[in-house]
Every structure is written in structure tokens, then in C-alpha cells.
PDB file of C-alpha atoms and ligand atoms in Angstrom:
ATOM      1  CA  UNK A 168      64.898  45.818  -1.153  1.00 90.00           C
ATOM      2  CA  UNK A 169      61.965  46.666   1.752  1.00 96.00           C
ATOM      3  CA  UNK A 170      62.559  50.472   2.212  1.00 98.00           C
ATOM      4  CA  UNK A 171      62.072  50.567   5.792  1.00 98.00           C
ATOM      5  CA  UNK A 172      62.374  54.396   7.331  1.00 98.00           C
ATOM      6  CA  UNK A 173      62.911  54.637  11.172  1.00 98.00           C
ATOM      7  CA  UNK A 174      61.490  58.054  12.252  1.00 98.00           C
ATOM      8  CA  UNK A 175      63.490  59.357  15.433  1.00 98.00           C
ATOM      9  CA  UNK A 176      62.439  62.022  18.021  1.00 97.00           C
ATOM     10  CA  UNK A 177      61.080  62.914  21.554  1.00 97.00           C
ATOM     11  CA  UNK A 178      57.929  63.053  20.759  1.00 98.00           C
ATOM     12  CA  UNK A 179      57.475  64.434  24.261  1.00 98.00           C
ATOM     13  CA  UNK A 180      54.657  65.510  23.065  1.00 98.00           C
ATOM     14  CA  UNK A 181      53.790  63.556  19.676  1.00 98.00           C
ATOM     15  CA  UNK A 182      52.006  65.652  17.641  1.00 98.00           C
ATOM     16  CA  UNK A 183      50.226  66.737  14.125  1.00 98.00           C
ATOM     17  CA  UNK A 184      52.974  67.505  12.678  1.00 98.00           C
ATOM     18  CA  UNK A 185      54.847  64.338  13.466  1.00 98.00           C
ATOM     19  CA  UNK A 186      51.706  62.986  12.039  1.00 98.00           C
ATOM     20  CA  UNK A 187      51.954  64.321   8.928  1.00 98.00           C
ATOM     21  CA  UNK A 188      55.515  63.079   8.821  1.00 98.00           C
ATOM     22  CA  UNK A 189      54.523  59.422   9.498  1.00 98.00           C
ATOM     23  CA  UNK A 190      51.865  59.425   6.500  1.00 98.00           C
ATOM     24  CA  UNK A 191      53.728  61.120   4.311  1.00 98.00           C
ATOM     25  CA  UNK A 192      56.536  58.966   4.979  1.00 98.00           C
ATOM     26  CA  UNK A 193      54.498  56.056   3.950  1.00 98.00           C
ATOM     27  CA  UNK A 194      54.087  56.996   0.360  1.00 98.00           C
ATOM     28  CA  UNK A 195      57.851  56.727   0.348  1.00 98.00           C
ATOM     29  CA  UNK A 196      58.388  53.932   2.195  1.00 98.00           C
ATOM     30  CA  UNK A 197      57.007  50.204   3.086  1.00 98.00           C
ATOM     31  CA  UNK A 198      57.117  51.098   6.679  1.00 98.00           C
ATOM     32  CA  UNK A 199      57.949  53.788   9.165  1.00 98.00           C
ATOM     33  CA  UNK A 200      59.488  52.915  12.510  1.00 98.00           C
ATOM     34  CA  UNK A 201      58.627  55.817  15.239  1.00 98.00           C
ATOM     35  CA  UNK A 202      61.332  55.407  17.541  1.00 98.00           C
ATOM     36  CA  UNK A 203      61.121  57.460  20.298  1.00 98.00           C
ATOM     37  CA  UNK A 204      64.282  58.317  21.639  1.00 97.00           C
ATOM     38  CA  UNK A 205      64.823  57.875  25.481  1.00 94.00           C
ATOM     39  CA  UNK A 206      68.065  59.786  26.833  1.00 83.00           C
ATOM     40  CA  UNK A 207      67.524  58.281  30.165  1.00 74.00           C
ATOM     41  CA  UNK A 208      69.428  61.608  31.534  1.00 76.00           C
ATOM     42  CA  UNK A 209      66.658  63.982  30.359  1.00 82.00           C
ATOM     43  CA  UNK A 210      63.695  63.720  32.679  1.00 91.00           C
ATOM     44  CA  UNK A 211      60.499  63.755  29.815  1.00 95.00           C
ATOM     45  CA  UNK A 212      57.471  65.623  30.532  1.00 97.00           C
ATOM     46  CA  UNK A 213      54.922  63.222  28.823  1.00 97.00           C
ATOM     47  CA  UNK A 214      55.551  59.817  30.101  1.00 96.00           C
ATOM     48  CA  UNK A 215      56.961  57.261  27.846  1.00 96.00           C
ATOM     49  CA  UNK A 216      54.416  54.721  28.119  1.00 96.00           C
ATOM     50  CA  UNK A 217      51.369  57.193  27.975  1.00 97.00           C
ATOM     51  CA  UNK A 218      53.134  58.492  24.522  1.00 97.00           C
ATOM     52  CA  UNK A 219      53.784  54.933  23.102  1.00 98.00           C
ATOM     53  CA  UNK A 220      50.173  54.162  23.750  1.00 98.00           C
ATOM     54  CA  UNK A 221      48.726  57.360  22.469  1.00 98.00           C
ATOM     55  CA  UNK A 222      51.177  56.918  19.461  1.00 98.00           C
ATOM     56  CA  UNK A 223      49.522  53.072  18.978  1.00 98.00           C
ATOM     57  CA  UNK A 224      46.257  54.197  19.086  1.00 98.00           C
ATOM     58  CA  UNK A 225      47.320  57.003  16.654  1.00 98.00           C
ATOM     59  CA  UNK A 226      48.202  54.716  13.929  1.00 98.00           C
ATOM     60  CA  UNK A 227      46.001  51.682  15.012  1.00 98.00           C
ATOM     61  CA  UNK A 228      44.515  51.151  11.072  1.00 97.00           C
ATOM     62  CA  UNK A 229      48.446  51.656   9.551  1.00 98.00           C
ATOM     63  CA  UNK A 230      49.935  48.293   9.689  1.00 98.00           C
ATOM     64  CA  UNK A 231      52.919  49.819   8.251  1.00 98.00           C
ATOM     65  CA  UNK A 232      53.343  51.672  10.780  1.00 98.00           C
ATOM     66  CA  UNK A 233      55.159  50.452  13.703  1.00 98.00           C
ATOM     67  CA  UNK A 234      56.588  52.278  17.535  1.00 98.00           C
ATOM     68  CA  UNK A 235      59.725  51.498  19.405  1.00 98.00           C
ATOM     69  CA  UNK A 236      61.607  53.213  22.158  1.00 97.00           C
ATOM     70  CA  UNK A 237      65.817  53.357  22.335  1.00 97.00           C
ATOM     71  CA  UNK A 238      68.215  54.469  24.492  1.00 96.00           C
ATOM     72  CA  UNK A 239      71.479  54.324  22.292  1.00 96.00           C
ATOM     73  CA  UNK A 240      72.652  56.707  19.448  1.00 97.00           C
ATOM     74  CA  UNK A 241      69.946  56.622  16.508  1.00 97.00           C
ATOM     75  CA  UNK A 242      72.522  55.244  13.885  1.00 98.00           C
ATOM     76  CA  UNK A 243      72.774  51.996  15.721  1.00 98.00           C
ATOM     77  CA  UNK A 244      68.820  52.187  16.261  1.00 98.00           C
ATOM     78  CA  UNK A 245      68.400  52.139  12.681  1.00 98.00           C
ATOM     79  CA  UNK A 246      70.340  49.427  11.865  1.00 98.00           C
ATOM     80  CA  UNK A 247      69.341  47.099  15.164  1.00 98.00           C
ATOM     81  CA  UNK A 248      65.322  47.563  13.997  1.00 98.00           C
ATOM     82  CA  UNK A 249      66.263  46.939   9.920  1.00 98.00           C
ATOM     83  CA  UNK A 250      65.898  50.160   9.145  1.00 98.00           C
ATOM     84  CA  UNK A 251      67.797  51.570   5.709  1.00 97.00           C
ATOM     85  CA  UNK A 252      66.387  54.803   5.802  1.00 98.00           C
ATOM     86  CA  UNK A 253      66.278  58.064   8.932  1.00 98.00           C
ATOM     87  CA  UNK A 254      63.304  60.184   8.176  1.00 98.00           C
ATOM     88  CA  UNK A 255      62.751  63.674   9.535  1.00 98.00           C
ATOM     89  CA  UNK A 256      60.985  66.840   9.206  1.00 97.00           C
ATOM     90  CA  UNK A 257      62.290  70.432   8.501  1.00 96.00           C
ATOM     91  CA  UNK A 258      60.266  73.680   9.306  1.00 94.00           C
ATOM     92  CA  UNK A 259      62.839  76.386   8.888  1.00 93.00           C
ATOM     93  CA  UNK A 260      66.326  77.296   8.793  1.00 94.00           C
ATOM     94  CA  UNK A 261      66.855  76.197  12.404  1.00 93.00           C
ATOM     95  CA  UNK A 262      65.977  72.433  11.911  1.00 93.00           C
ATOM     96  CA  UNK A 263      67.928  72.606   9.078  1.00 95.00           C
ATOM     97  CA  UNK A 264      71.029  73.672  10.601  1.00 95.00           C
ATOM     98  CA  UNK A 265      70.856  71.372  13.376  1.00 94.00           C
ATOM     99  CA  UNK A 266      69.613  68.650  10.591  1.00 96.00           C
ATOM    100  CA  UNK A 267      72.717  68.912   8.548  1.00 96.00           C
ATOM    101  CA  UNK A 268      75.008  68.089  10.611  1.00 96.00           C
ATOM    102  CA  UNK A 269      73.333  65.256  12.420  1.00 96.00           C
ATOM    103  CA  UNK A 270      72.477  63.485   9.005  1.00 97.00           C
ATOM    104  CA  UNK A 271      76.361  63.762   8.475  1.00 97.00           C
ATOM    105  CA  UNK A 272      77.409  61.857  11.645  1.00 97.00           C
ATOM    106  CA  UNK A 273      74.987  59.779  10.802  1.00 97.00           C
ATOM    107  CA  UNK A 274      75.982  58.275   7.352  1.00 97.00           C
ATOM    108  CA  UNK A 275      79.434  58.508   8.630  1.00 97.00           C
ATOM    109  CA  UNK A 276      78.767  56.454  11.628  1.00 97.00           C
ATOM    110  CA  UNK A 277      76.640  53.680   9.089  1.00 97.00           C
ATOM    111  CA  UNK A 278      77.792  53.802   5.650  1.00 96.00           C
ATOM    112  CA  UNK A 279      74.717  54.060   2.955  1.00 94.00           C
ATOM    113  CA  UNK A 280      72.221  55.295   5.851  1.00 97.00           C
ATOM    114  CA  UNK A 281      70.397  57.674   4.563  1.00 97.00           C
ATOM    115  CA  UNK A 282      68.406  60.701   6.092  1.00 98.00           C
ATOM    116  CA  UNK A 283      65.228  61.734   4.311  1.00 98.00           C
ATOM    117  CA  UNK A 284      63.916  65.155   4.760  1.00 98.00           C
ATOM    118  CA  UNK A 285      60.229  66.137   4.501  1.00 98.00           C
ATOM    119  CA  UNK A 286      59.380  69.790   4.512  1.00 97.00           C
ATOM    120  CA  UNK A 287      56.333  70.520   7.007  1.00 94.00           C
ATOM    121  CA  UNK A 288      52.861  71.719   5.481  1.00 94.00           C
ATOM    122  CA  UNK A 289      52.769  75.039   6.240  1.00 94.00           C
ATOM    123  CA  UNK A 290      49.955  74.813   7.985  1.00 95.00           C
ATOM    124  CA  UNK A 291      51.526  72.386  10.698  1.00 96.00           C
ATOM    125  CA  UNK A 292      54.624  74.596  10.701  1.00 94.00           C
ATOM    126  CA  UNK A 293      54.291  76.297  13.749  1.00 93.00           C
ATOM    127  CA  UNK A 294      53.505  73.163  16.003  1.00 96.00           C
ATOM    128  CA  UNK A 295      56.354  72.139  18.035  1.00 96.00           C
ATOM    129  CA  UNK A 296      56.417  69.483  21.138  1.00 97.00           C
ATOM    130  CA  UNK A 297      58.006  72.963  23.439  1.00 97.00           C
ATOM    131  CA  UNK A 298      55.215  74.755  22.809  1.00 97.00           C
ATOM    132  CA  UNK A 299      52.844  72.535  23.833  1.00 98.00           C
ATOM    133  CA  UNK A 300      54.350  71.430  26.772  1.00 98.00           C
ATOM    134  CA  UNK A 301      54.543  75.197  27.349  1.00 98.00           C
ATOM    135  CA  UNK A 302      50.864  75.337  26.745  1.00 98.00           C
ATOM    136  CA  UNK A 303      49.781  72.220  28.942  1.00 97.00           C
ATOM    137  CA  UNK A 304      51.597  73.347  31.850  1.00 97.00           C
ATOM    138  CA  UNK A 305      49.717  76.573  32.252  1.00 98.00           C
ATOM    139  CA  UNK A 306      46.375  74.957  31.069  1.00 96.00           C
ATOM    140  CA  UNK A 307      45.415  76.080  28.247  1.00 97.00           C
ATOM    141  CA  UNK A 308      43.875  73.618  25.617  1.00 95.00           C
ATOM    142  CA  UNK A 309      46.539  71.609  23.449  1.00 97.00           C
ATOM    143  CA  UNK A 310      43.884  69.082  21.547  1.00 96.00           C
ATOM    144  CA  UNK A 311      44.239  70.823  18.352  1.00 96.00           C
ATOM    145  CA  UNK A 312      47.943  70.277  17.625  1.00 98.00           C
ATOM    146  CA  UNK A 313      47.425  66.411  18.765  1.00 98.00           C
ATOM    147  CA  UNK A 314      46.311  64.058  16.802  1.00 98.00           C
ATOM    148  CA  UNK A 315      44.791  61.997  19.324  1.00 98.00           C
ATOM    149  CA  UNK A 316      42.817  62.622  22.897  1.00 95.00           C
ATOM    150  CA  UNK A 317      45.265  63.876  25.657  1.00 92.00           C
ATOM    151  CA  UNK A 318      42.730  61.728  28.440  1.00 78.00           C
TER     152      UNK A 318
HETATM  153  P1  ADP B 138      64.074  65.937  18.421  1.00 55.47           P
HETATM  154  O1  ADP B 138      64.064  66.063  19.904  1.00 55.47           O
HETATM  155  O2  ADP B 138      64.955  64.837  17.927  1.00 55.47           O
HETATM  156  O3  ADP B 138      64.248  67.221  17.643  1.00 55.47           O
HETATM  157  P2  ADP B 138      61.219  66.061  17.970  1.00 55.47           P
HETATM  158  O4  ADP B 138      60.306  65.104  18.637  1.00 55.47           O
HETATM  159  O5  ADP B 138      61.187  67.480  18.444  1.00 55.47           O
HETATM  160  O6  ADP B 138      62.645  65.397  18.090  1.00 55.47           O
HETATM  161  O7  ADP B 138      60.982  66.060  16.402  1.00 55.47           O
HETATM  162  C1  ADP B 138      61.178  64.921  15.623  1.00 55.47           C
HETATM  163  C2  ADP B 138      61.190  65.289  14.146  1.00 55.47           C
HETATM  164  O8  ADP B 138      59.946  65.836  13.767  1.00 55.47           O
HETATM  165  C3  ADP B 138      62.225  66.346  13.766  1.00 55.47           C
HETATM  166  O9  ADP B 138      62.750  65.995  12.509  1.00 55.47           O
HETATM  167  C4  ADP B 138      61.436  67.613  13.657  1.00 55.47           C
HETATM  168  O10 ADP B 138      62.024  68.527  12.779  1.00 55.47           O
HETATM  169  C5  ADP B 138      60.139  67.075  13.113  1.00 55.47           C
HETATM  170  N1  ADP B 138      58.995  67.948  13.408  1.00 55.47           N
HETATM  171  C6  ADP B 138      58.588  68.408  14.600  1.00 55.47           C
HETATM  172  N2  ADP B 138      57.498  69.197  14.480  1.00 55.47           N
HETATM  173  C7  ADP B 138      57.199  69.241  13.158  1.00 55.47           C
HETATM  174  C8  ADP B 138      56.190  69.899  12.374  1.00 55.47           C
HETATM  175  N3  ADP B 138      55.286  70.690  12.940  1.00 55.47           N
HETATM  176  N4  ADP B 138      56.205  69.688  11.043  1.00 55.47           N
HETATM  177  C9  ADP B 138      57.163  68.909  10.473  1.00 55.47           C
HETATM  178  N5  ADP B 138      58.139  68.271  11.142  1.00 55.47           N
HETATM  179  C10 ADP B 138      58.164  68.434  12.473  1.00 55.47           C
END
């Protein structure tokens, strides 16, 4: 069977440590779907189409690697793109907490699907998309939590 992981999230901004996610993911699995979820009542500060294309140019040499957008509960994502597996990352005890019970409802909701947790390299820990939307609305330089060129 093609272990196919679909990666959920904001991504509002994608950054390093989402990154590090993705490639670790791919020693795990044949490919890793980024789906970036669009809750079309949550205005996004990052545009979706700037962070699709900054995603695709991110990942340009991974085949395996592929980007979707959804508006729809990520359990039915998963299954609608082929995807067996829900991958995510945990930094501390407050992912975790939300992270439990959301990989719950998930299996419930689709029998078998599993979630597969990656702890963050410690040195990526502290990134988080709030902060640096924090940090890009007051100007101050974000480049070295993304892992591509903000313009
Ligand atoms: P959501 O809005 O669904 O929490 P995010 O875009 O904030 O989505 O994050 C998507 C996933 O990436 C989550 O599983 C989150 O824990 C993980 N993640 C975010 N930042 C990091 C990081 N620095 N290291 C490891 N995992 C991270």
C-alpha cells in the first residue's frame, strides 16, 4: 500500500519548521500532501495564492511532495486526496493537548486514519506562523524562520 501522508495547517505563514515536517515526513512516507486549510470565515494574513506559490517553489526538486488547498473538515480532505495517513508536528505540551483530541475526532470520523506526530528539532521549536505575522506587521525581518524569499 502507497503511504500517502496529507499534512494539514494554515500555513499563514509557512515556515522552517513546517519544513522540517515535510522532509522528515518523507522518510516515512511516499508522499506528503500540504494541504492548506482555508476556513473561508477566518480572513488570512498571507494570501492563499502567494503561500501556495511560495510553498511550490519551496519544494520545487521534491516530486513527492505535492500542495492543495480545502475548505471542508480535514478527515474528509484526507480521504478525497488518497491520503491514509494525517501528519503533524508537536513542540510542547500545548500542541499536544490540542493534538490529542483532534487526532481522536479524526480516526473516529474515518476509521483506520491515522495521525502521525513528529516532534520539532529543537532548534525550530520556537518558530510559529503568530509570531511571525507578529513580526512582519511591525517590520522587523522574518527571512530567517522562512524557508523561502518573502518578495
Ligand atoms: P494549525 O492552524 O492547524 O495549527 P499551523 O499552520 O499553525 O496549523 O501548523 C501546522 C502543523 O505544523 C501543526 O501540527 C503544528 O504543530 C506544526 N508546527 C508548526 N510550527 C512548527 C515547528 N516550529 N516545528 C514543528 N512543528 C510545527
Amino acid at each position: 500500500m502507497k503511504k500517502v501522508a496529507l499534512f494539514p495547517g494554515s500555513f499563514d505563514p509557512f515556515t522552517k519548521g513546517h519544513a522540517d515536517i515535510v522532509m522528515r515526513g518523507l522518510k516515512l512516507f511516499d508522499e506528503v500532501i500540504i494541504g492548506i486549510g482555508t476556513n473561508s470565515a477566518k480572513k488570512r494574513y498571507f494570501p492563499l495564492e502567494m503561500m501556495t506559490e511560495k510553498i511550490r517553489e519551496t519544494f520545487k526538486d521534491n516530486e513527492n511532495v505535492k500542495i492543495i488547498s480545502y475548505d471542508d473538515l480535514t478527515a474528509n480532505a484526507a480521504v478525497a486526496n488518497g491520503a491514509n495517513f494525517l501528519l503533524r508536528g508537536l513542540r510542547n505540551t500545548t500542541d499536544f493537548e490540542y493534538e490529542n483530541t483532534i487526532s481522536q475526532v479524526n480516526r473516529h470520523l474515518v476509521g483506520g486514519l491515522e495521525t502521525v506526530f513528529l516532534i520539532t528539532s529543537p532548534e525550530l521549536a520556537p518558530i510559529s506562523s503568530t509570531i511571525v505575522r507578529e513580526l512582519h506587521k511591525y517590520g522587523a525581518k522574518v527571512d530567517d524562520f522562512l524557508p523561502y524569499d518573502l518578495d
